[in-house]
Amino acid sequence: MKMISAKKRDLQQQMAQTQQTEGGLAGPGREELQKLESTLASVEQGRERQERRIQEFSKRTESIAIQAENLVKEASEIPLGPKNKQLLQQQAASIKEQVKKLEDTLEEDIKTMEMVKNKWDHFGSNFENLSVWITEKEKELNALETSSSAMDMQISQIKVTIQEIESQISSITGLEEEAQSFAQFITTGESARIKAKLTQIRRYWEELREHAQCLEGTVLGHLSQQQKFEDDLQKIQQSVSEFEDKLNDPIKICSSATETYRVLQEHMDLCQALESLSSTVTALSASARKVVHRESCLQEAAALQQRYEGTLRKAKERQTALEDLLAHWQRLEKELSSFLTWLERCEAMASSPEMGMSADRVKVEGELQLIQALQGEVVSQASSYSSLLQLKESLFSITSKEDVKMTRVHLEQLDERWRDLPQIIGKRINFLQSVVAEHQQFDELLLSVSVWIKAFLSELQSTSEISIMDHQVAFTRQKDHATEIENKKGELQSLQRHLAKLGSLGHAEDLHLLQGKAEDCLQLFEEANQVVERRQLALSQLAEFLQTHASLSGVLHQLRQTVEATNSMNKKQSDLLEKDLGDAIRDVKALESTAIGLDGFLTKAQYHLKSGSGEQRTSCRATADQLCAELERIQNLLGTKQSEADALAVLKKAFEDQREELLKSIEDIEERTDKEGLKEPTRQALQQRPHQPLNKEHSKCIGWQ
């Protein structure tokens, strides 16, 4: 058909070209061409209906062939020019050839259509068979849904059906392959309809398979529910039987709260496990309504529910009994523990070793008060002790013989400790009272010494000033302080004896409490003693310093007067004065060094120096500095005197040099005068004139000397 359409298009193009060149065909030739074109169009329009119109199309092809022959003859008879005539003949011959080819093609198409028809018939038969088979299997599955046969037989039949359904997939695949084999020979619409039918048949097959699988799942579910019910029923019956066996055993012998608590916990675990079956039993009753054999299953579930509830009540009753027993044991052990704790505390407090006392008086007095309070507690504990014994006797019935025997031994030991307690407490009270008395004596003596030491240190601070002008007063006070220190040494020794006695009774690690108090007092006393001793030494060194200072002050005064009185100083005098001054410098430097050390010693002795009418603060260093200042002034004065003497010597030498020069000048003049024959008066006058200023300078030098 595609070839016919192509030939049609070629023919139309050739006819259009002929019309353009010759103005178109006329007469029978053009009509035949138009008929041929119409015939070709009819063939093209009818190619989708090839199966129904194949014979008619063959006859029309024969007619076209005759028309083509006529067309060739007519083309040869048309009066045209040589060129157009030849062209028209060629076109007519070409059309004839094309028609011949079209006839050949139609023959092949007819054969093809016959082959397609056979395939189509086979395809239709297979399609119909598969549809019928699916319908029959659907009916079989519907019948199985309402069947009353055994579920295992139903499962077997369903499995066979599923296998048969799965095997039919090859039939569907075969249909699809057959449709694909003749798809090229049918129209697009037919091809789409076939594909839709194949899709529909595949969907029917899938629905059938799904139906079978769902039915299999449903039957299997029913079978599983029945089997699960039976398994659950058996498991729960076994569990309830095990709980019944455990509850039928008598309560174990419990010899303590711990054992009773352990038994109670075990039983509570059993109750919890039993209670956890409640939901399982309820679920079993619910599942009995869903199984196929519902009536018999409901009866079995109801019987198990009653059996379970009875077992649970029995377990609760035993739990209550164990809880009551535990409460009795806990009360006994709590009261016994409290009593033993109290008794052990009393024994520990009353039986503490005498050598392990606390060194703190407050703690000892507190312990004494506690021990005294124990005497009152002993009376109040008597009734508790009697009640405890009665409670213990009441629990002997649920205690093993061995435990009862051991308990009686413990009670005898406890009774002996109870009788001995008052004597131990009384002895401890007497000992603590003696220790408190020793503490009182120690504290009183410590307070007395502490008060005196503080007052004495205050006295030392108030007498810390020494007047350089009258330091003998400090010597007198120092002697009184030394005497007072010596008198207090006896009390300190007594304090140390009390400390040693208390230390022998107390803990070594607690002794520092008492030692701290005593050492503070002893340290203050030692500080006071050191101050007194340092003051004694400082006063003796101060006396020596002041004596040396006074001596050096006199030497410097005398040396100053000597320097000031010297008007004309020669080298001998200068050397003597420098020697005396050097000795004074050495002594002052030594005194200055002594002053520095003495000031430090005075500070350690807590002394302060005062001097002058205003009693202002001073120091040995300041006092020595005064001598240094005086020494510096003498040095400056001596230097001035020595400078003046040196200047006069220089002036005298200059005068002598000038005089020698004048004398030499006079001699030169006399020589010249002799040579010139001067008169005597003139010569004398010349000799006198130069001597006049010289005599004046000489007189000045003598005056300076």
PDB file of C-alpha atoms in Angstrom, residues 355 434 438 441 495-506 514:
ATOM      1  CA  MET A 355      44.812   7.241 128.413  1.00  0.00           C
ATOM      2  CA  SER A 434      38.881  13.992 138.092  1.00  0.00           C
ATOM      3  CA  GLU A 438      42.696  18.833 136.461  1.00  0.00           C
ATOM      4  CA  GLN A 441      43.452  23.895 137.700  1.00  0.00           C
ATOM      5  CA  LEU A 495      51.767  25.116 134.417  1.00  0.00           C
ATOM      6  CA  GLN A 496      54.038  22.759 132.474  1.00  0.00           C
ATOM      7  CA  ARG A 497      53.530  20.040 135.104  1.00  0.00           C
ATOM      8  CA  HIS A 498      49.749  20.266 134.699  1.00  0.00           C
ATOM      9  CA  LEU A 499      50.193  20.156 130.930  1.00  0.00           C
ATOM     10  CA  ALA A 500      52.321  17.028 131.172  1.00  0.00           C
ATOM     11  CA  LYS A 501      49.719  15.312 133.348  1.00  0.00           C
ATOM     12  CA  LEU A 502      46.871  16.145 130.995  1.00  0.00           C
ATOM     13  CA  GLY A 503      49.036  15.117 128.034  1.00  0.00           C
ATOM     14  CA  SER A 504      49.573  11.686 129.571  1.00  0.00           C
ATOM     15  CA  LEU A 505      45.785  11.183 129.654  1.00  0.00           C
ATOM     16  CA  GLY A 506      44.884  12.600 126.248  1.00  0.00           C
ATOM     17  CA  LEU A 514      46.519  22.194 125.348  1.00  0.00           C
TER      18      LEU A 514
END
